[in-house]
PDB file of C-alpha atoms in Angstrom:
ATOM      1  CA  MET T1108     139.475 271.865 180.846  1.00  0.00           C
ATOM      2  CA  ALA T1109     142.679 272.186 178.824  1.00  0.00           C
ATOM      3  CA  HIS T1110     143.775 268.842 180.223  1.00  0.00           C
ATOM      4  CA  GLY T1111     140.651 267.160 178.765  1.00  0.00           C
ATOM      5  CA  ASN T1112     141.227 268.695 175.337  1.00  0.00           C
ATOM      6  CA  LEU T1113     144.859 267.548 175.373  1.00  0.00           C
ATOM      7  CA  TYR T1114     143.756 264.031 176.283  1.00  0.00           C
ATOM      8  CA  ASP T1115     141.121 264.015 173.513  1.00  0.00           C
ATOM      9  CA  ALA T1116     143.676 265.297 170.999  1.00  0.00           C
ATOM     10  CA  ARG T1117     146.114 262.542 171.983  1.00  0.00           C
ATOM     11  CA  GLN T1118     143.390 259.901 171.688  1.00  0.00           C
ATOM     12  CA  LYS T1119     142.513 261.161 168.209  1.00  0.00           C
ATOM     13  CA  LEU T1120     146.203 261.223 167.292  1.00  0.00           C
ATOM     14  CA  LYS T1121     146.625 257.612 168.476  1.00  0.00           C
ATOM     15  CA  ILE T1122     143.568 256.477 166.527  1.00  0.00           C
ATOM     16  CA  ALA T1123     144.738 258.333 163.420  1.00  0.00           C
ATOM     17  CA  PHE T1124     148.254 256.879 163.766  1.00  0.00           C
ATOM     18  CA  LEU T1125     146.932 253.334 164.173  1.00  0.00           C
ATOM     19  CA  SER T1126     144.470 253.767 161.278  1.00  0.00           C
ATOM     20  CA  VAL T1127     147.163 255.054 158.917  1.00  0.00           C
ATOM     21  CA  SER T1128     149.494 252.263 160.011  1.00  0.00           C
ATOM     22  CA  VAL T1129     146.881 249.577 159.400  1.00  0.00           C
ATOM     23  CA  LEU T1130     146.097 251.079 155.983  1.00  0.00           C
ATOM     24  CA  LEU T1131     149.785 251.092 155.072  1.00  0.00           C
ATOM     25  CA  VAL T1132     150.205 247.479 156.165  1.00  0.00           C
ATOM     26  CA  ALA T1133     147.179 246.461 154.102  1.00  0.00           C
ATOM     27  CA  LEU T1134     148.466 248.401 151.086  1.00  0.00           C
ATOM     28  CA  PHE T1135     151.927 246.806 151.326  1.00  0.00           C
ATOM     29  CA  LEU T1136     150.383 243.341 151.636  1.00  0.00           C
ATOM     30  CA  VAL T1137     148.162 243.856 148.581  1.00  0.00           C
ATOM     31  CA  ILE T1138     151.072 245.195 146.501  1.00  0.00           C
ATOM     32  CA  SER T1139     153.374 242.360 147.573  1.00  0.00           C
ATOM     33  CA  ASN T1140     150.703 239.766 146.863  1.00  0.00           C
ATOM     34  CA  ARG T1141     150.098 241.190 143.377  1.00  0.00           C
ATOM     35  CA  LEU T1142     153.832 241.135 142.707  1.00  0.00           C
ATOM     36  CA  VAL T1143     153.996 237.442 143.626  1.00  0.00           C
ATOM     37  CA  GLU T1144     150.954 236.664 141.432  1.00  0.00           C
ATOM     38  CA  ASP T1145     152.455 238.564 138.483  1.00  0.00           C
ATOM     39  CA  LEU T1146     155.765 236.761 138.827  1.00  0.00           C
ATOM     40  CA  SER T1147     153.959 233.427 139.039  1.00  0.00           C
ATOM     41  CA  THR T1148     152.097 234.211 135.809  1.00  0.00           C
ATOM     42  CA  GLU T1149     155.354 235.212 134.152  1.00  0.00           C
ATOM     43  CA  GLU T1150     156.964 231.916 135.196  1.00  0.00           C
ATOM     44  CA  ARG T1151     153.980 230.016 133.778  1.00  0.00           C
ATOM     45  CA  ASN T1152     154.432 231.833 130.452  1.00  0.00           C
ATOM     46  CA  LYS T1153     158.138 230.971 130.424  1.00  0.00           C
ATOM     47  CA  MET T1154     157.344 227.317 131.080  1.00  0.00           C
ATOM     48  CA  GLU T1155     154.862 227.246 128.198  1.00  0.00           C
ATOM     49  CA  ILE T1156     157.581 228.604 125.871  1.00  0.00           C
ATOM     50  CA  TRP T1157     160.034 226.079 127.338  1.00  0.00           C
ATOM     51  CA  ALA T1158     157.511 223.267 126.731  1.00  0.00           C
ATOM     52  CA  GLU T1159     157.072 224.388 123.115  1.00  0.00           C
ATOM     53  CA  ALA T1160     160.849 224.373 122.639  1.00  0.00           C
ATOM     54  CA  THR T1161     160.994 220.864 124.118  1.00  0.00           C
ATOM     55  CA  ARG T1162     158.259 219.739 121.733  1.00  0.00           C
ATOM     56  CA  SER T1163     160.193 221.215 118.812  1.00  0.00           C
ATOM     57  CA  VAL T1164     163.329 219.302 119.764  1.00  0.00           C
ATOM     58  CA  ALA T1165     161.464 216.034 120.361  1.00  0.00           C
ATOM     59  CA  GLY T1166     159.391 216.324 117.197  1.00  0.00           C
ATOM     60  CA  ASP T1167     160.719 215.845 113.708  1.00  0.00           C
ATOM     61  CA  GLN T1168     160.601 219.396 112.401  1.00  0.00           C
ATOM     62  CA  SER T1169     163.233 220.479 109.928  1.00  0.00           C
ATOM     63  CA  ASP T1170     161.965 224.044 109.546  1.00  0.00           C
ATOM     64  CA  ILE T1171     162.830 225.228 113.066  1.00  0.00           C
ATOM     65  CA  ASP T1172     165.768 227.355 114.133  1.00  0.00           C
ATOM     66  CA  MET T1173     167.644 224.949 116.408  1.00  0.00           C
ATOM     67  CA  ASN T1174     169.863 227.723 117.804  1.00  0.00           C
ATOM     68  CA  LEU T1175     166.792 229.612 119.008  1.00  0.00           C
ATOM     69  CA  VAL T1176     165.263 226.469 120.513  1.00  0.00           C
ATOM     70  CA  LEU T1177     168.478 225.577 122.334  1.00  0.00           C
ATOM     71  CA  LYS T1178     168.798 229.159 123.596  1.00  0.00           C
ATOM     72  CA  ILE T1179     165.263 228.950 125.016  1.00  0.00           C
ATOM     73  CA  LEU T1180     166.010 225.610 126.682  1.00  0.00           C
ATOM     74  CA  GLN T1181     169.261 226.904 128.180  1.00  0.00           C
ATOM     75  CA  SER T1182     167.689 230.156 129.407  1.00  0.00           C
ATOM     76  CA  ASN T1183     165.861 228.492 132.296  1.00  0.00           C
ATOM     77  CA  THR T1184     168.322 228.563 135.163  1.00  0.00           C
ATOM     78  CA  THR T1185     165.939 228.982 138.113  1.00  0.00           C
ATOM     79  CA  ILE T1186     162.701 227.036 137.642  1.00  0.00           C
ATOM     80  CA  PRO T1187     162.843 223.344 138.658  1.00  0.00           C
ATOM     81  CA  ILE T1188     161.364 221.030 136.023  1.00  0.00           C
ATOM     82  CA  ILE T1189     160.539 217.345 135.631  1.00  0.00           C
ATOM     83  CA  ILE T1190     159.315 216.013 132.286  1.00  0.00           C
ATOM     84  CA  VAL T1191     157.539 212.654 132.238  1.00  0.00           C
ATOM     85  CA  ASP T1192     155.966 210.550 129.518  1.00  0.00           C
ATOM     86  CA  SER T1193     152.367 209.317 129.499  1.00  0.00           C
ATOM     87  CA  GLN T1194     153.371 206.370 131.747  1.00  0.00           C
ATOM     88  CA  ASN T1195     154.966 208.725 134.331  1.00  0.00           C
ATOM     89  CA  ASN T1196     158.520 207.695 133.441  1.00  0.00           C
ATOM     90  CA  ILE T1197     160.873 210.573 134.172  1.00  0.00           C
ATOM     91  CA  LEU T1198     162.475 211.661 130.915  1.00  0.00           C
ATOM     92  CA  GLN T1199     164.264 214.821 131.923  1.00  0.00           C
ATOM     93  CA  THR T1200     164.958 217.055 134.922  1.00  0.00           C
ATOM     94  CA  HIS T1201     166.264 220.575 135.091  1.00  0.00           C
ATOM     95  CA  ASN T1202     167.388 222.825 137.977  1.00  0.00           C
ATOM     96  CA  LEU T1203     167.070 220.130 140.622  1.00  0.00           C
ATOM     97  CA  ASP T1204     169.795 219.283 143.134  1.00  0.00           C
ATOM     98  CA  ILE T1205     169.548 215.506 142.968  1.00  0.00           C
ATOM     99  CA  PRO T1206     171.446 213.783 145.784  1.00  0.00           C
ATOM    100  CA  ASP T1207     174.024 211.155 144.866  1.00  0.00           C
ATOM    101  CA  ARG T1208     172.398 208.627 147.165  1.00  0.00           C
ATOM    102  CA  HIS T1209     168.759 207.694 146.654  1.00  0.00           C
ATOM    103  CA  GLY T1210     168.441 209.966 143.634  1.00  0.00           C
ATOM    104  CA  GLU T1211     165.570 207.968 142.132  1.00  0.00           C
ATOM    105  CA  GLN T1212     163.595 208.108 145.389  1.00  0.00           C
ATOM    106  CA  PHE T1213     164.235 211.852 145.588  1.00  0.00           C
ATOM    107  CA  LEU T1214     162.955 212.338 142.033  1.00  0.00           C
ATOM    108  CA  GLN T1215     159.815 210.287 142.661  1.00  0.00           C
ATOM    109  CA  LYS T1216     159.021 212.294 145.816  1.00  0.00           C
ATOM    110  CA  LYS T1217     159.704 215.549 144.000  1.00  0.00           C
ATOM    111  CA  LEU T1218     157.498 214.469 141.093  1.00  0.00           C
ATOM    112  CA  GLN T1219     154.694 213.614 143.508  1.00  0.00           C
ATOM    113  CA  SER T1220     154.958 217.011 145.223  1.00  0.00           C
ATOM    114  CA  LEU T1221     154.926 218.778 141.847  1.00  0.00           C
ATOM    115  CA  LYS T1222     151.836 216.827 140.824  1.00  0.00           C
ATOM    116  CA  GLU T1223     150.091 217.976 144.011  1.00  0.00           C
ATOM    117  CA  LYS T1224     150.816 221.602 143.116  1.00  0.00           C
ATOM    118  CA  GLN T1225     149.133 221.000 139.755  1.00  0.00           C
ATOM    119  CA  GLN T1226     151.567 223.179 137.842  1.00  0.00           C
ATOM    120  CA  VAL T1227     151.692 221.081 134.704  1.00  0.00           C
ATOM    121  CA  ILE T1228     151.895 221.708 130.983  1.00  0.00           C
ATOM    122  CA  GLU T1229     151.034 219.041 128.429  1.00  0.00           C
ATOM    123  CA  ILE T1230     153.498 218.684 125.571  1.00  0.00           C
ATOM    124  CA  TYR T1231     152.034 217.025 122.487  1.00  0.00           C
ATOM    125  CA  ILE T1232     154.851 215.493 120.453  1.00  0.00           C
ATOM    126  CA  ASP T1233     152.572 213.987 117.823  1.00  0.00           C
ATOM    127  CA  LYS T1234     149.027 212.624 117.719  1.00  0.00           C
ATOM    128  CA  ASP T1235     149.909 209.526 119.776  1.00  0.00           C
ATOM    129  CA  THR T1236     152.742 210.828 121.951  1.00  0.00           C
ATOM    130  CA  TYR T1237     152.578 213.371 124.729  1.00  0.00           C
ATOM    131  CA  GLN T1238     154.620 214.349 127.742  1.00  0.00           C
ATOM    132  CA  TYR T1239     153.960 216.345 130.893  1.00  0.00           C
ATOM    133  CA  LEU T1240     156.157 219.165 132.134  1.00  0.00           C
ATOM    134  CA  TYR T1241     155.822 219.605 135.898  1.00  0.00           C
ATOM    135  CA  TYR T1242     157.458 222.678 137.365  1.00  0.00           C
ATOM    136  CA  ASP T1243     157.934 224.335 140.718  1.00  0.00           C
ATOM    137  CA  ASP T1244     158.209 227.973 141.701  1.00  0.00           C
ATOM    138  CA  SER T1245     161.644 229.514 141.352  1.00  0.00           C
ATOM    139  CA  THR T1246     163.653 230.351 144.450  1.00  0.00           C
ATOM    140  CA  LEU T1247     162.962 234.042 143.856  1.00  0.00           C
ATOM    141  CA  LEU T1248     159.205 233.479 143.757  1.00  0.00           C
ATOM    142  CA  LYS T1249     159.325 231.369 146.916  1.00  0.00           C
ATOM    143  CA  ARG T1250     161.265 234.108 148.724  1.00  0.00           C
ATOM    144  CA  LEU T1251     158.876 236.776 147.503  1.00  0.00           C
ATOM    145  CA  SER T1252     155.886 234.760 148.688  1.00  0.00           C
ATOM    146  CA  TYR T1253     157.249 234.964 152.270  1.00  0.00           C
ATOM    147  CA  PHE T1254     157.916 238.681 151.988  1.00  0.00           C
ATOM    148  CA  PRO T1255     154.358 239.905 152.804  1.00  0.00           C
ATOM    149  CA  TYR T1256     154.373 237.906 156.042  1.00  0.00           C
ATOM    150  CA  ILE T1257     157.791 239.229 157.042  1.00  0.00           C
ATOM    151  CA  GLN T1258     156.572 242.711 156.174  1.00  0.00           C
ATOM    152  CA  LEU T1259     153.447 242.189 158.282  1.00  0.00           C
ATOM    153  CA  GLY T1260     155.557 241.027 161.236  1.00  0.00           C
ATOM    154  CA  VAL T1261     157.861 244.047 161.005  1.00  0.00           C
ATOM    155  CA  MET T1262     154.898 246.416 160.726  1.00  0.00           C
ATOM    156  CA  LEU T1263     153.170 244.833 163.720  1.00  0.00           C
ATOM    157  CA  LEU T1264     156.378 245.108 165.714  1.00  0.00           C
ATOM    158  CA  PHE T1265     156.616 248.765 164.697  1.00  0.00           C
ATOM    159  CA  LEU T1266     153.003 249.349 165.781  1.00  0.00           C
ATOM    160  CA  VAL T1267     153.583 247.712 169.165  1.00  0.00           C
ATOM    161  CA  ILE T1268     156.723 249.772 169.783  1.00  0.00           C
ATOM    162  CA  ALA T1269     154.981 252.985 168.698  1.00  0.00           C
ATOM    163  CA  TYR T1270     151.984 252.214 170.899  1.00  0.00           C
ATOM    164  CA  PHE T1271     154.158 251.594 173.950  1.00  0.00           C
ATOM    165  CA  ALA T1272     156.145 254.754 173.200  1.00  0.00           C
ATOM    166  CA  LEU T1273     152.921 256.774 173.145  1.00  0.00           C
ATOM    167  CA  MET T1274     151.706 255.154 176.364  1.00  0.00           C
ATOM    168  CA  SER T1275     155.004 255.759 178.155  1.00  0.00           C
ATOM    169  CA  SER T1276     155.053 259.419 177.083  1.00  0.00           C
ATOM    170  CA  LYS T1277     151.509 259.784 178.404  1.00  0.00           C
ATOM    171  CA  LYS T1278     152.519 258.233 181.740  1.00  0.00           C
ATOM    172  CA  ALA T1279     155.603 260.435 181.926  1.00  0.00           C
ATOM    173  CA  GLU T1280     153.469 263.499 181.317  1.00  0.00           C
ATOM    174  CA  GLN T1281     151.033 262.555 184.065  1.00  0.00           C
TER     175      GLN T1281
END
């Protein structure tokens, strides 16, 4: 009779352990996903400020603080950017490693991939002139977006090892 109670207690312990583990994995995934979304929103806000600074430089405004505008433009050291005019001519790039050979082809392919991501900000220079700022996720954001999957893999590995450890201790006891 005591043997049956011990077995039932172990079964409940295994179920509780697996339930808590699954809850922790889900919690970590939700937190990591929110972190990535928040960082993505923050990068979008930075790009909107960057676009406004670009508009200020391109426009003919004498009442702006050029030092502030230049500081804003120089502050982006991680987010890749391509600015094009209304005819899709590339006007400016930033934070892109353009190869020496076939640089124009590289830029056109990169522009096309950025267009597919639909991360674009319109920059109105004046009533007849506008540009488009296409940007990509920073390296940090890309790394963080993989983190939940790595975390899930490590947690699943942990669960498998823990499960086999419980099963082997049960067999050893028998």
